[in-house]
Amino acid sequence: IDPARNVGVVDSGGRDRLKRDADVTRGDIASYNLILFGNARVNSLIAQINDELPVRFKGGGIDAGGEFFAGEDVGVVSVSPNPLNRDRYALVVGGTTPRSFETAARLRPGELPDYVIFDRRAVEGEEPAFIAGGFFDKFWRPEAPARAGLATR
């Protein structure tokens, strides 16, 4: 199985299972939060919702509220309401290259703000280093991204 085409389906008890993007059903979308791995080129669910996400893949980089981030192995971890079911969440874990996807998979989303954008240097040190990160406003739009570190509340 290609890890970039996988989707984690998480129930309310925190139990999860892995499915290919093509195997996710309408029932899964209605009942579960989704963890989407990859990017809009390789994961059909990310491609389907990409334009409606507050942080999205665009060209060879990532767009966060109109601010564009590109570079070697740029990636993102972002959680927001699932555009296919606003009562559930979609966590996007991915990047523009296979290396950025591997980096994204090593981060711990529960310890991050609503989104972080990173490149290959993110996990080189003892503490993660990010290009930008931050929180969404009440309308699920990115507040001004905090560059070279994390936004704090």
C-alpha positions as a printed NumPy array, in Angstrom:
array([[  0.   ,   0.   ,   0.   ],
       [  1.279,   3.456,  -0.912],
       [  1.3  ,   5.4  ,   2.387],
       [  0.561,   8.674,   0.611],
       [ -2.811,   7.326,  -0.571],
       [ -3.915,   6.251,   2.892],
       [ -6.623,   7.682,   5.095],
       [ -6.948,   7.119,   8.822],
       [-10.55 ,   6.775,   9.924],
       [-10.865,   7.687,  13.622],
       [-13.961,   7.007,  15.734],
       [-15.057,   8.97 ,  18.797],
       [-13.226,   6.561,  21.083],
       [ -9.923,   7.394,  19.399],
       [ -9.693,   4.01 ,  17.692],
       [ -8.448,   4.195,  14.146],
       [ -8.02 ,   2.079,  11.076],
       [ -6.206,   2.679,   7.834],
       [ -7.871,   2.636,   4.422],
       [ -6.84 ,   3.565,   0.911],
       [ -8.307,   6.881,  -0.205],
       [-10.414,   5.112,  -2.842],
       [-11.917,   2.821,  -0.172],
       [-13.323,   5.57 ,   2.074],
       [-17.127,   5.421,   1.938],
       [-19.835,   8.037,   2.395],
       [-20.564,   6.285,   5.685],
       [-16.955,   6.807,   6.806],
       [-17.188,  10.509,   5.916],
       [-20.491,  10.816,   7.796],
       [-19.292,   8.961,  10.897],
       [-15.578,   9.583,  11.344],
       [-12.844,  12.18 ,  11.532],
       [-10.34 ,  11.62 ,   8.719],
       [ -6.554,  11.706,   8.733],
       [ -5.471,  12.33 ,   5.157],
       [ -1.894,  11.519,   4.125],
       [ -0.106,  12.887,   1.069],
       [ -1.133,  15.813,  -1.107],
       [ -3.688,  16.774,  -3.745],
       [ -1.732,  14.988,  -6.495],
       [ -1.605,  11.568,  -4.825],
       [ -4.599,  11.407,  -2.455],
       [ -8.02 ,  11.671,  -4.126],
       [ -9.742,  12.882,  -0.935],
       [ -7.24 ,  15.698,  -0.446],
       [ -7.733,  16.583,  -4.132],
       [-11.499,  16.647,  -3.621],
       [-11.422,  19.039,  -0.643],
       [ -8.148,  20.913,  -1.225],
       [ -9.713,  24.15 ,  -2.525],
       [-11.994,  24.341,   0.533],
       [ -9.251,  23.817,   3.142],
       [ -7.92 ,  26.839,   5.053],
       [ -4.358,  25.63 ,   4.353],
       [ -4.061,  23.993,   0.952],
       [ -1.642,  22.643,  -1.6  ],
       [ -1.104,  25.048,  -4.482],
       [  1.379,  24.617,  -7.305],
       [  4.629,  23.382,  -5.815],
       [  3.922,  24.726,  -2.343],
       [  1.369,  25.476,   0.349],
       [ -1.067,  28.385,   0.627],
       [ -2.028,  29.54 ,   4.131],
       [ -4.568,  32.343,   3.946],
       [ -3.042,  33.823,   0.809],
       [  0.536,  33.52 ,   2.005],
       [  2.49 ,  31.092,  -0.176],
       [  5.221,  28.806,   1.139],
       [  7.517,  26.914,  -1.211],
       [ 10.949,  25.416,  -1.006],
       [ 12.79 ,  22.166,  -0.699],
       [ 10.543,  19.484,   0.812],
       [  7.859,  21.853,   2.138],
       [  5.041,  20.188,   4.064],
       [  2.037,  20.774,   6.283],
       [  0.114,  19.358,   9.206],
       [ -3.295,  21.012,   9.486],
       [ -6.602,  20.209,  11.184],
       [ -9.926,  21.827,  10.306],
       [-13.551,  20.858,   9.723],
       [-13.933,  18.345,   6.914],
       [-15.489,  20.16 ,   3.92 ],
       [-17.391,  16.947,   3.095],
       [-18.939,  16.85 ,   6.596],
       [-18.531,  19.961,   8.768],
       [-19.491,  17.915,  11.862],
       [-16.197,  16.004,  11.545],
       [-12.556,  17.006,  11.182],
       [ -9.929,  16.401,   8.523],
       [ -6.296,  16.255,   9.582],
       [ -3.998,  16.679,   6.581],
       [ -0.505,  15.247,   7.049],
       [  1.538,  15.733,   3.941],
       [  3.877,  17.616,   1.729],
       [  5.031,  18.377,  -1.765],
       [  7.649,  15.6  ,  -1.948],
       [  8.061,  12.102,  -0.5  ],
       [ 10.667,  13.45 ,   1.942],
       [  8.286,  16.125,   3.237],
       [  5.608,  13.461,   3.683],
       [  8.04 ,  11.409,   5.791],
       [  8.808,  14.495,   7.891],
       [  5.086,  15.236,   8.376],
       [  4.459,  11.668,   9.52 ],
       [  7.076,  12.103,  12.288],
       [  5.362,  15.125,  13.855],
       [  2.848,  14.837,  16.709],
       [ -0.346,  16.676,  15.703],
       [ -1.68 ,  16.731,  19.265],
       [  1.267,  18.933,  20.272],
       [  0.883,  21.429,  17.425],
       [ -1.311,  24.479,  16.799],
       [ -4.061,  24.243,  14.146],
       [ -1.432,  24.135,  11.4  ],
       [  2.315,  24.122,  10.848],
       [  4.293,  24.504,   7.66 ],
       [  7.779,  23.08 ,   7.563],
       [ 10.609,  21.955,   5.331],
       [ 13.288,  19.25 ,   5.556],
       [ 14.9  ,  20.945,   8.581],
       [ 11.806,  20.479,  10.788],
       [ 13.015,  17.387,  12.609],
       [ 16.799,  17.822,  12.406],
       [ 17.173,  19.309,  15.888],
       [ 15.924,  18.22 ,  19.29 ],
       [ 12.828,  20.439,  19.026],
       [ 10.776,  20.72 ,  15.838],
       [ 11.485,  23.849,  13.776],
       [  8.813,  25.249,  11.49 ],
       [  8.677,  27.829,   8.71 ],
       [  5.301,  29.053,   9.957],
       [  2.378,  27.956,  12.055],
       [ -0.647,  29.25 ,  13.771],
       [ -4.293,  29.045,  14.618],
       [ -7.493,  29.542,  12.68 ],
       [ -9.981,  32.253,  13.518],
       [-13.624,  31.503,  14.343],
       [-14.356,  31.222,  10.607],
       [-11.563,  28.662,  10.111],
       [ -9.306,  31.092,   8.274],
       [ -5.621,  31.275,   9.183],
       [ -4.705,  34.133,  11.444],
       [ -1.519,  35.825,  10.258],
       [  1.02 ,  32.991,  10.167],
       [  3.8  ,  33.235,  12.686],
       [  6.999,  32.794,  10.716],
       [ 10.087,  31.015,  12.021],
       [  8.277,  29.48 ,  14.942],
       [  4.897,  28.689,  16.358],
       [  2.125,  31.068,  17.17 ],
       [  1.125,  30.8  ,  20.792],
       [ -2.114,  31.466,  22.599]])
